[in-house]
XYZ file of C-alpha atoms in Angstrom:
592
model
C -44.023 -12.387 -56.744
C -40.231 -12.622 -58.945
C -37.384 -11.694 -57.054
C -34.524 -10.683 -59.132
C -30.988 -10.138 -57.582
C -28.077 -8.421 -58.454
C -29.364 -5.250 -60.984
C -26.256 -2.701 -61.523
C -26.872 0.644 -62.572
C -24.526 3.634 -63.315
C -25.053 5.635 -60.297
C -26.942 8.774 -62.406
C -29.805 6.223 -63.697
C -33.441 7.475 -62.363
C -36.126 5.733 -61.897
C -37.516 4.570 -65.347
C -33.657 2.883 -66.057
C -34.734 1.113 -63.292
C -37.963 -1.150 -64.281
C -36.718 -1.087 -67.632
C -33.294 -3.137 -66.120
C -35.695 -4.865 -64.578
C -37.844 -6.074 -67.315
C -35.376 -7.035 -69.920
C -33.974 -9.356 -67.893
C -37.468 -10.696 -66.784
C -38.301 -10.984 -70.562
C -41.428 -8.416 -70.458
C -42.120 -5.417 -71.176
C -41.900 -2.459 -68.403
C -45.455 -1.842 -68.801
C -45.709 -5.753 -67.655
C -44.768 -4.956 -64.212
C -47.106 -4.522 -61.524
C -45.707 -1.003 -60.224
C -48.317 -0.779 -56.625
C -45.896 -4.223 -56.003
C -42.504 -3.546 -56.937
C -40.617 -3.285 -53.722
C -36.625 -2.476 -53.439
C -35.332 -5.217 -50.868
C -31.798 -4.114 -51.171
C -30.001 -1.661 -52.385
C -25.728 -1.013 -52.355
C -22.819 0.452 -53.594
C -20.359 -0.922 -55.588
C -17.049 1.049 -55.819
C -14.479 -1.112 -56.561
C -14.438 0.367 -60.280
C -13.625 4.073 -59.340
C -14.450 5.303 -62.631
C -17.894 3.362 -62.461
C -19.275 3.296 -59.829
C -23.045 1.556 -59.782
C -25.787 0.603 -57.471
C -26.657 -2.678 -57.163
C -29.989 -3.607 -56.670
C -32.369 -6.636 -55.328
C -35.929 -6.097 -56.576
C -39.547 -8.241 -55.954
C -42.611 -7.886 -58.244
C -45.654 -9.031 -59.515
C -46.806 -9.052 -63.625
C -49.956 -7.032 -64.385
C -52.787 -9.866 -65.147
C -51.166 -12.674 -63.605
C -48.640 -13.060 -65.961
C -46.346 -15.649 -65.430
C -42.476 -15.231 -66.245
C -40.591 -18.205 -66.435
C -37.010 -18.985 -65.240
C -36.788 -16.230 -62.582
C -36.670 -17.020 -58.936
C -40.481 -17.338 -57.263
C -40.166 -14.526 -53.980
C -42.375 -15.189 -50.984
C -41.973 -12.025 -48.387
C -41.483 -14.054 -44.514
C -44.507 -11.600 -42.704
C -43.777 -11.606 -38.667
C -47.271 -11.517 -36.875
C -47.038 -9.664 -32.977
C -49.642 -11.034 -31.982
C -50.126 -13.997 -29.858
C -53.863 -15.333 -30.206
C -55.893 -15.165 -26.962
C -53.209 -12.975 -25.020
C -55.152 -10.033 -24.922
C -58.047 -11.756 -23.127
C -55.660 -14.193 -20.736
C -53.745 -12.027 -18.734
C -50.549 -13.478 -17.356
C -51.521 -16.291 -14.241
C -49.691 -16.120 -10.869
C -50.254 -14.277 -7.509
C -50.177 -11.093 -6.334
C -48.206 -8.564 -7.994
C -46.723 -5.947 -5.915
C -46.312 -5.224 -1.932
C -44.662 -1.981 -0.648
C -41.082 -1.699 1.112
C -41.334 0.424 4.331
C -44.957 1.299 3.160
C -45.958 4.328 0.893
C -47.783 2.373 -1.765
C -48.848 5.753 -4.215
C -45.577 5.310 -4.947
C -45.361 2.445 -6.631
C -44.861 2.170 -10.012
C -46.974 -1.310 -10.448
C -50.558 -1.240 -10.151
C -53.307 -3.317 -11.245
C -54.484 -7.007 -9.964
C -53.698 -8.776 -13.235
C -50.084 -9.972 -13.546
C -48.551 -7.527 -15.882
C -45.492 -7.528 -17.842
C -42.242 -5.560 -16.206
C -39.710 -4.556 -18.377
C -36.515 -2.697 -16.531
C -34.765 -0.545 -19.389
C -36.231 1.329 -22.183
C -33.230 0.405 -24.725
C -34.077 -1.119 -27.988
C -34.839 -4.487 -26.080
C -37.042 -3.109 -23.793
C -38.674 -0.971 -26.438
C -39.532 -3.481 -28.372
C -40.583 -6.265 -25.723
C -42.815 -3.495 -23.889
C -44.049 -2.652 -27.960
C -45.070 -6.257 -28.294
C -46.817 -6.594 -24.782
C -48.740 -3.484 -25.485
C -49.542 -4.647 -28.972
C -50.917 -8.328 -27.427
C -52.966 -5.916 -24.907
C -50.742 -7.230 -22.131
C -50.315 -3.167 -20.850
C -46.627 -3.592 -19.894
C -45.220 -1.672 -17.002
C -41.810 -0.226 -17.898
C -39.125 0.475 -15.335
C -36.103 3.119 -16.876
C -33.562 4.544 -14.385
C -33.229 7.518 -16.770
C -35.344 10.289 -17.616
C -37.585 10.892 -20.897
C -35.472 11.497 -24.177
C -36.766 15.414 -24.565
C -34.939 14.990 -20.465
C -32.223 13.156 -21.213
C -31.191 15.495 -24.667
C -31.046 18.587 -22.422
C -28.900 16.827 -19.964
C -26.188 15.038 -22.754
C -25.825 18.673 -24.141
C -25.089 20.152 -21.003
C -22.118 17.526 -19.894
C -21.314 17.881 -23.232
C -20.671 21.855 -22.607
C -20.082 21.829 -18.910
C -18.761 18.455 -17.834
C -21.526 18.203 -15.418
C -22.860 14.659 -15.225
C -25.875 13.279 -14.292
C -25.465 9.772 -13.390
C -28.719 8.060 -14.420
C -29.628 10.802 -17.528
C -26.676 10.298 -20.269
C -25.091 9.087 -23.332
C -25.670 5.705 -21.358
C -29.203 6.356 -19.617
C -32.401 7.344 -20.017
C -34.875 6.555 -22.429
C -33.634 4.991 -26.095
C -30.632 3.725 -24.357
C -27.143 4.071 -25.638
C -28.649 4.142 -29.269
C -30.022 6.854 -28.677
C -27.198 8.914 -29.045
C -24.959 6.930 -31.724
C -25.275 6.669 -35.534
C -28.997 4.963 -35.144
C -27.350 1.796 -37.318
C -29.499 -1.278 -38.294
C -26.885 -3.651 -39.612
C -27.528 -7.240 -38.928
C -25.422 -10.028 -39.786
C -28.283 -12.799 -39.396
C -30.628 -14.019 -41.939
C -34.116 -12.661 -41.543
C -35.365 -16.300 -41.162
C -38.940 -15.311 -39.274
C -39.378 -11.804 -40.299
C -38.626 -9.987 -37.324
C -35.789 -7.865 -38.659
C -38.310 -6.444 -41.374
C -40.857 -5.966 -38.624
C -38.780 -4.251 -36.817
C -37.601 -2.412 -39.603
C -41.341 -1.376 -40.736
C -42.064 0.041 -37.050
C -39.125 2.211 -37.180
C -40.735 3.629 -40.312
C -44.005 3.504 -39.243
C -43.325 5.966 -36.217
C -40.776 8.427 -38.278
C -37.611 6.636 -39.408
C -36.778 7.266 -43.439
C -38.604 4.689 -45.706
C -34.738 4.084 -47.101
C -33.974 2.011 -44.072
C -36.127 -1.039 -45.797
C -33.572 -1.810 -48.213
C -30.265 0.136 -47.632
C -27.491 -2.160 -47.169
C -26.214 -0.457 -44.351
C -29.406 1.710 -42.814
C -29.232 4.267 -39.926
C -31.908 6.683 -38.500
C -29.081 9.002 -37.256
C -29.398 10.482 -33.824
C -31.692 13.389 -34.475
C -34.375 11.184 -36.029
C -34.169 8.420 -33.693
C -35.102 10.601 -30.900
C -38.562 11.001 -32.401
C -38.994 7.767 -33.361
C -38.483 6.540 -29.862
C -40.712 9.241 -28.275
C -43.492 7.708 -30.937
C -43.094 4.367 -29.859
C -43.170 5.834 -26.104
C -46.544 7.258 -26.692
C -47.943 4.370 -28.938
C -47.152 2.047 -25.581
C -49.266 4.289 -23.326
C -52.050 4.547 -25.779
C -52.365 1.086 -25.314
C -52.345 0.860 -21.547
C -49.119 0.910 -20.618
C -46.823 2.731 -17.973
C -43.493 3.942 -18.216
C -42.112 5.007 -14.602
C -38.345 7.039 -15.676
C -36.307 7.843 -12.375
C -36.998 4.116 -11.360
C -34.726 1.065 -11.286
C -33.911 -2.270 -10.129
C -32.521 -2.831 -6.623
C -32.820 -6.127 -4.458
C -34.041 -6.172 -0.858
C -34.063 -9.358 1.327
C -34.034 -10.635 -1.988
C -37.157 -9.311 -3.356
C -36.461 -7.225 -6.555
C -37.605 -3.743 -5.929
C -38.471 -0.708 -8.252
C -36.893 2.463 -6.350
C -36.419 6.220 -7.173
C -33.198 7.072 -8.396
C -33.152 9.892 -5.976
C -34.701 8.246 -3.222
C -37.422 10.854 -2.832
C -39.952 7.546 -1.899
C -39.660 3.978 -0.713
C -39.255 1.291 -3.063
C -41.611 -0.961 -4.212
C -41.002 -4.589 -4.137
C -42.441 -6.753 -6.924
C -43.554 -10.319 -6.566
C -44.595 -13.359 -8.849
C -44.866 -10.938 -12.046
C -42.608 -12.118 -15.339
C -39.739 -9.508 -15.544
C -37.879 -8.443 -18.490
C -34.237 -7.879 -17.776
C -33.496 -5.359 -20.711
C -30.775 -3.318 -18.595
C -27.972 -2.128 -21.036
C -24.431 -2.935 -20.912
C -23.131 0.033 -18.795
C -25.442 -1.090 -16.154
C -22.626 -2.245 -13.763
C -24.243 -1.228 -10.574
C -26.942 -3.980 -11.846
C -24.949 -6.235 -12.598
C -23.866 -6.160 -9.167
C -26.843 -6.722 -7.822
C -27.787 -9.465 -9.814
C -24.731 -11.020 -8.853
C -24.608 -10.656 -5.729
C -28.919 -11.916 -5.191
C -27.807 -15.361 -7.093
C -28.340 -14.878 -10.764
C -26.111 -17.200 -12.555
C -24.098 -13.874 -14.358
C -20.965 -15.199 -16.567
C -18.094 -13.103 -17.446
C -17.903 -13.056 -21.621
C -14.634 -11.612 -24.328
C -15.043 -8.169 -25.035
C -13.771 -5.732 -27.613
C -11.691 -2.759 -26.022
C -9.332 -0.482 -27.996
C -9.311 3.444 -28.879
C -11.603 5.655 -31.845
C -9.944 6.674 -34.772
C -10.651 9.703 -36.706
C -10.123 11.176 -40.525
C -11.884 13.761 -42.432
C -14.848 12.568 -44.574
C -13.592 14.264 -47.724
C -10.210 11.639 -47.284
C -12.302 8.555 -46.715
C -14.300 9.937 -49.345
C -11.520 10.090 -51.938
C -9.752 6.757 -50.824
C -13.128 4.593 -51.320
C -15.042 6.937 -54.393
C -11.700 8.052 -56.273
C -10.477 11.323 -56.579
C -13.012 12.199 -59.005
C -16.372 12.113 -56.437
C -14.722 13.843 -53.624
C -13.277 16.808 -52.897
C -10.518 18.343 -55.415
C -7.661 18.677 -53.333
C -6.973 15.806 -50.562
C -7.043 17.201 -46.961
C -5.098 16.082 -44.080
C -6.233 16.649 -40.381
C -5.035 20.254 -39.870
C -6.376 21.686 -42.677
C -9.186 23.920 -41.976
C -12.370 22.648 -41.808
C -14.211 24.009 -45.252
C -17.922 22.483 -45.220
C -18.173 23.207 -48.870
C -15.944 20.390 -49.597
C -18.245 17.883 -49.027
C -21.073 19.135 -50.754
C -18.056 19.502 -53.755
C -19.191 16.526 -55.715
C -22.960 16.119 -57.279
C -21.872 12.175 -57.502
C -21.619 12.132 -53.672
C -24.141 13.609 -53.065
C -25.516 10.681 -54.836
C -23.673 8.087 -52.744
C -23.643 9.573 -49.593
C -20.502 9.818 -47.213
C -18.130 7.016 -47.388
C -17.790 3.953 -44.553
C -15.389 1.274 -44.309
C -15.259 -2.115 -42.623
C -11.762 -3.679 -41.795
C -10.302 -6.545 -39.841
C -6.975 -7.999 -39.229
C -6.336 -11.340 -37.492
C -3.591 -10.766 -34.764
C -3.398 -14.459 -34.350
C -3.601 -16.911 -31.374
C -7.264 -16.420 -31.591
C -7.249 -12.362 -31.759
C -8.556 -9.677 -34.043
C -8.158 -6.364 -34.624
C -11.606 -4.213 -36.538
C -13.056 -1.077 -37.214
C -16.487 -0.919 -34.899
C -19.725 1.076 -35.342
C -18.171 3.345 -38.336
C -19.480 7.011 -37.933
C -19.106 8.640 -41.179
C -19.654 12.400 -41.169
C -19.978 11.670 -37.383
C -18.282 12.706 -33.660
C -16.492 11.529 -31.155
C -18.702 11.771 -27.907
C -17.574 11.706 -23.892
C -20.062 8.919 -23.211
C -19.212 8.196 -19.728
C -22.105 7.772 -16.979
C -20.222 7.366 -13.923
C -18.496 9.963 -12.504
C -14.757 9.447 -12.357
C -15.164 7.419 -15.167
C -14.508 7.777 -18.449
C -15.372 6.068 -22.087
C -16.314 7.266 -25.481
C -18.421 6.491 -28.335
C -19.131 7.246 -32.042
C -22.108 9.458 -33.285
C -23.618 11.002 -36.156
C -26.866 12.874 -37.502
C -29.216 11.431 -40.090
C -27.712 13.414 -43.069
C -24.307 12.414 -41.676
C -22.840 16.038 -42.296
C -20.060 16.501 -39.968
C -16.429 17.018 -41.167
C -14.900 13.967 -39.615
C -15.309 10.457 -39.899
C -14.699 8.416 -36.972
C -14.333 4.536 -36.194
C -13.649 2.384 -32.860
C -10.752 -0.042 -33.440
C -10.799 -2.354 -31.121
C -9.230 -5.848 -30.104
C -10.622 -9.006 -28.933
C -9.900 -9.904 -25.042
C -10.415 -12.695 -22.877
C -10.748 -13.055 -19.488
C -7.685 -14.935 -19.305
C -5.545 -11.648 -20.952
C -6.405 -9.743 -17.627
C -3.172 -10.242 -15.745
C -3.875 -10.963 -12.042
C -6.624 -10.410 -9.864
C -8.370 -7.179 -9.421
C -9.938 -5.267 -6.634
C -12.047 -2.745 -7.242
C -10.566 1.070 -8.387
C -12.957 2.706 -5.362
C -13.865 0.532 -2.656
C -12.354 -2.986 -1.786
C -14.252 -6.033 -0.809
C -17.825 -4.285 -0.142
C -20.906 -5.686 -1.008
C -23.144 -2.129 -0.608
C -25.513 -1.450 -2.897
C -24.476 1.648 -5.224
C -27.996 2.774 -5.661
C -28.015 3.695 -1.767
C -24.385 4.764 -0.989
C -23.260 5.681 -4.301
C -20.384 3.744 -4.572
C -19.550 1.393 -7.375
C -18.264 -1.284 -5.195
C -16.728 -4.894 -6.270
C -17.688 -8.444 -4.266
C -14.942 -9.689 -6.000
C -11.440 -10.044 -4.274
C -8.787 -12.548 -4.703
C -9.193 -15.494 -7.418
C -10.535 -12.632 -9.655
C -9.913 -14.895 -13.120
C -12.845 -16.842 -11.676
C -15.089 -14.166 -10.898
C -18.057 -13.302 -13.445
C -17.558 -9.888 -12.718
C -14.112 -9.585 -14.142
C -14.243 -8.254 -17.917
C -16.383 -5.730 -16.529
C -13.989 -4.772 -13.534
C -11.280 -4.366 -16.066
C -13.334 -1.893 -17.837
C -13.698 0.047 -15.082
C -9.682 0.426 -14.285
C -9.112 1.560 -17.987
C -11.742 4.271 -17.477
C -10.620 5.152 -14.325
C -7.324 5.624 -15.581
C -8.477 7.349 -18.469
C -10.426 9.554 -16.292
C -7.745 10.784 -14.177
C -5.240 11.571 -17.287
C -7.433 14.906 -17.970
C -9.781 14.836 -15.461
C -12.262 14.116 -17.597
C -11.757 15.182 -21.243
C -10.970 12.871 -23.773
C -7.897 11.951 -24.215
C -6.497 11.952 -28.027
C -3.451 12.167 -29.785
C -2.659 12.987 -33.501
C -0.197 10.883 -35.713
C 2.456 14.145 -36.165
C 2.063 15.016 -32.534
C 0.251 18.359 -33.265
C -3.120 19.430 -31.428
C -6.289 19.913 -33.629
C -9.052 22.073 -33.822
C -11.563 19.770 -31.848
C -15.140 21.615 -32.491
C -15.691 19.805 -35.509
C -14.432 16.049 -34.158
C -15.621 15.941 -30.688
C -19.022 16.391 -28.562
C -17.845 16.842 -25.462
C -14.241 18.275 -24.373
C -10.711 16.744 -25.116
C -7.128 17.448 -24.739
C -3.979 16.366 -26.568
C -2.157 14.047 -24.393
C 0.815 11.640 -24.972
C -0.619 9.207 -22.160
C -2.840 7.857 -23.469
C -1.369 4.581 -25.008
C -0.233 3.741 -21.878
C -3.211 2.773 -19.786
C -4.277 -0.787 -21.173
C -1.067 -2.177 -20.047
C -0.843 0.206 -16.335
C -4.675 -1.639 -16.103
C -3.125 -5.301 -16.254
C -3.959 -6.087 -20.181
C -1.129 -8.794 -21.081
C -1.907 -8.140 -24.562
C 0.135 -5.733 -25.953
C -2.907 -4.047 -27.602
C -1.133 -0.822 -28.977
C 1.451 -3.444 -30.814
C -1.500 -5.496 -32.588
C -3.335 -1.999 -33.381
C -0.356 -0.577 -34.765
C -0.312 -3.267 -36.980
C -3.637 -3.323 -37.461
C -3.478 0.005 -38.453
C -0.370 -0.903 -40.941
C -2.538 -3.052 -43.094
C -5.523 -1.000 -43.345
C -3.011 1.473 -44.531
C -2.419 -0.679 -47.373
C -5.862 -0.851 -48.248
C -6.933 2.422 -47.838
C -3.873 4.431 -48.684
C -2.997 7.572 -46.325
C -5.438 5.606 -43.722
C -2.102 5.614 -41.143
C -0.414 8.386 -42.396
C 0.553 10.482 -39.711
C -1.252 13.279 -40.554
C -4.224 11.703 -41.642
C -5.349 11.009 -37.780
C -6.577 11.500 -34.734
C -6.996 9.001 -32.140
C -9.101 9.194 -28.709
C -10.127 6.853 -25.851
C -11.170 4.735 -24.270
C -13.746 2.506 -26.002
C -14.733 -0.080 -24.100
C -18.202 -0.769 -24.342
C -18.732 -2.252 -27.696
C -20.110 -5.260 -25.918
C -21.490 -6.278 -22.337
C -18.652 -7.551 -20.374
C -21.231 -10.340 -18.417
C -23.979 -13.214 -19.963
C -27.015 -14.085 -18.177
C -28.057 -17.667 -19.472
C -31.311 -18.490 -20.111
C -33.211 -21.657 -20.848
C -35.523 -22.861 -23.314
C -38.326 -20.982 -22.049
C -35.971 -17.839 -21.819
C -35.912 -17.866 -17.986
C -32.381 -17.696 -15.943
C -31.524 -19.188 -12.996
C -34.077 -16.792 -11.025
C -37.508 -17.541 -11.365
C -39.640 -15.382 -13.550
C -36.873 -12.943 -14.665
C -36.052 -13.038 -18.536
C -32.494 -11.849 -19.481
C -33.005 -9.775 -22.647
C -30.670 -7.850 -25.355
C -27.433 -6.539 -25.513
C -26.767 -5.731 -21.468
C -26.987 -9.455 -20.680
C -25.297 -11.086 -23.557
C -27.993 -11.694 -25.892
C -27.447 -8.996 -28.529
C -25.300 -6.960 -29.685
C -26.598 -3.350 -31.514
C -29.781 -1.824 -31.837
C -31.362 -4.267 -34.194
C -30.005 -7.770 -32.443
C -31.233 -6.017 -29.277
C -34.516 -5.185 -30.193
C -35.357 -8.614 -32.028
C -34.461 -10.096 -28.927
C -36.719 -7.831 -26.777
C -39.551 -9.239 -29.602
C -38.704 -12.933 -29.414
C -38.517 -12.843 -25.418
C -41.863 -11.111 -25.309
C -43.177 -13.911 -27.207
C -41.833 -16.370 -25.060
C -43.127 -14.643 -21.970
C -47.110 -14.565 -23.302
């Protein structure tokens, strides 16, 4: 195959334009090119010409009768193969698998006298490591503390409504994970250097997900699709032998690791000798406890913590298109919401909704950026602790919605947290939350050298944020005026001028609404009106755009623990859907 890169087209080309682009600059005719192989590998915008605006394409193909085509660049596609040879029919060694807690063994949730594959969490990591274990005939057994995405849906909608939360079926968890209810975005920073981005890519279409995501430069599923997608995937696993047990998660017992009921209806079921995949999320602080406190080596890691920001489309729209593709007249926040505006343009139509990507370096080794970009999106209450809150960004696959939306967050380290920290709830007690309910801290004085930390922080800011409105979102506008929220929010807010206030009341020495502000200042000057007062709307807290603890691993993918493998985004070793779930692949791997 040729690979040609870097083919711009006016934006109203079809199809034909296309090969025939294609084949001048390859010298041949268009009839030369082998159609059944000519593959899109990337495709983008480029706007910074508002009055032409073009796609820019990277192509692959092969010539009709062999033909060869000098001077262009030889393309070999990197294929990832699942399958490990002979796993199927050498089942993982070791003793025996499971014993019961307290008795009641039709309980448990691992059966079977081969030594099975456990995965806890049924995120992207976990999705994809119990995808590949199934695949190798390896019938995984899954663990999820949540409840079964058609569940889960009807219980985000009603806290959404009500304010009713359900601690273990959220925004948080349940099956899917947190991506589950975001924007469904596949961006990747890494090179593709073993094919597992594409593979994962190609099973996301295989099960549901638009063909598009193969080659658009910044792909998402959007939340409606991704919920069948996942719910394919689900039932592709258990056609191949494996179990998914939802209402279930990891506890420790006299230091056994045991599989328990969320509700406690049975006894828990303590698991021995089997390899088990730790793909727990990054809310999962009542884990992360317990791994702490039963010896794993956790690590306290920077995080990214900050507020969302939110304009309507049709501005970002006009500021990155031009005037000319969006709608007529610029709106500012307060207008009222006309849906015909953004259907206004044929040429966006073409383009889709606009997103942006900024940064600002603060200095003394901090940075200021827009985070998982929601264009046509919401603002959601994605809290899943009660007296607790944080938010997050969402959108539907046609990305219809009014309002675009962005975190903005700054780098922290652990050394920006001034002081040590007790816990918000309980001081000094080392209970288990799973049995008592309460989201206890082991960590008391010295707290700059505890690995618990970053995350501890996190909870104060939500606390705090919490108990401004009880429980809406907090948000303010640049002119100090309320908003109509139906359109920007899932979930309920109210105006408050608190808000900036509780990074610094939480014991943040970095004066994060300073850097913001002039964060904010510069993106102004690259996306005019972007800070103008009323332009805006800003909510919070956002504070989980990363895990706040690492899990190491070795060479082998182990930690510190015997047989448990740290996996994706919860533990440090990802950090989005797709970075999660290659990880959840490459650990599998590792495992058989």
């Amino acid at each position: 195959m040729y690979r040609i890169n870097q083919i711009k087209l006016n934006i109203n080309h079809d199809e034909k334009k296309l090969y025939e682009k294609v084949a001048k600059i390859a010298g041949v005719k268009a009839s030369d090119i082998k159609l059944d192989t000519f593959t899109i590998l990337r495709k983008s915008i480029d706007a910074r010409d508002k009055n032409n605006i073009l796609f820019v394409y990277n192509v692959a193909f092969e010539l009709v009768d062999g033909k060869e085509c000098g001077g262009l660049t030889k393309y070999r596609p990197i294929v990832f193969d699942p399958i490990v040879r002979g796993s199927q029919s050498s089942p993982i060694r070791g003793g025996s698998q499971s014993s019961s807690i307290r008795g009641g063994s039709q309980s448990s949730p691992v059966r079977g006298g081969s030594q099975r594959p456990v995965v806890v969490g049924f995120g992207p990591a976990g999705l994809f490591a119990s995808y590949i274990f199934a695949l190798n005939g390896l019938k995984p057994i899954v663990v999820e503390r949540g409840k079964a995405l058609e569940d889960r849906t009807r219980d985000v909608e009603k806290f959404f409504k009500t304010m009713e939360l359900d601690e273990n079926s959220n925004a948080c968890f349940g099956e899917g994970g947190a991506g589950a209810f975001s924007d469904g975005k596949l961006n990747t920073n890494n090179k593709d250097h073993d094919g597992v981005y594409r593979f994962i890519l190609e099973t996301f279409v295989k099960f549901g997900a638009d063909e598009r995501i193969l080659y658009e430069s910044m792909p998402h599923i959007g939340t409606d699709k991704l919920v069948d997608v996942i719910k394919n995937m689900r039932n592709e696993i258990v056609r191949l032998g494996g179990e998914i047990h939802y209402n279930t998660r990891l506890i420790f017992e006299s230091g056994l690791a045991v599989f328990a009921p969320t509700d406690g209806s049975a006894d828990g079921i303590a698991v021995k000798d089997a390899p088990i995949v730790l793909a727990i999320g990054n809310s999962s602080r009542d884990t992360f406890r317990e791994l702490y406190e039963n010896g794993f080596d956790i690590k306290a890691k920077p995080i990214a913590v900050g507020y969302r920001i939110a304009h309507k489309q049709s501005f970002i729209d006009e500021v990155q298109y031009g005037g000319s593709h969006s709608s007529p007249v610029r709106e500012n926040l307060h207008s009222s919401p006309v849906r015909e505006n953004l259907q206004s343009s044929p040429v966006r139509d073409m383009l889709g909704p606009a997103t942006y990507k900024l940064t600002y370096d603060v200095g003394n080794g901090h940075a200021v950026y827009s985070f998982c970009m929601c264009p046509g999106g919401y603002i959601i209450n994605s809290s899943n602790f009660k007296g607790y809150l944080s938010i997050n960004g969402m959108s539907y696959n046609d990305r219809s919605g009014l309002y675009a939306n962005s975190a903005i967050v700054e780098t922290i380290n652990p050394e920006d947290i001034r002081g040590s920290h007790s816990s918000p709830i309980r001081d000094g007690s080392h209970s288990s939350p799973i049995r008592d309910g309460a989201h206890s801290s082991p960590i008391r004085d010295g707290a700059h050298s505890s690995p618990l930390l970053m995350m501890e922080f996190q909870e104060m800011v939500e606390k705090k944020a919490y108990e401004l409105e009880k429980g809406y979102i907090p948000y303010i506008t640049g002119d100090g005026k309320d908003i109509n929220q139906d359109e920007i929010f899932k979930g309920q807010a109210r105006y408050t001028k608190e808000l900036m206030s509780v990074y610094e009341e939480c014991g943040l020495k970095v004066d994060i609404n300073r850097d913001i502000e002039m964060a904010l200042n510069h993106f102004n000057n690259k996306m005019q009106g972007f800070y103008d007062a009323s332009q805006y709307v800003i909510a919070g807290v956002e504070t989980r755009t990363s895990s706040p603890v690492k899990l190491d691993r070795d060479e082998n993918y182990m930690c510190n623990v015997k047989n448990f493998y740290p996996c994706g985004e919860g533990l440090g070793h990802g950090g989005g859907i797709m970075s999660s779930a290659a990880d959840g692949v490459r650990v599998a791997m590792k495992v058989m």
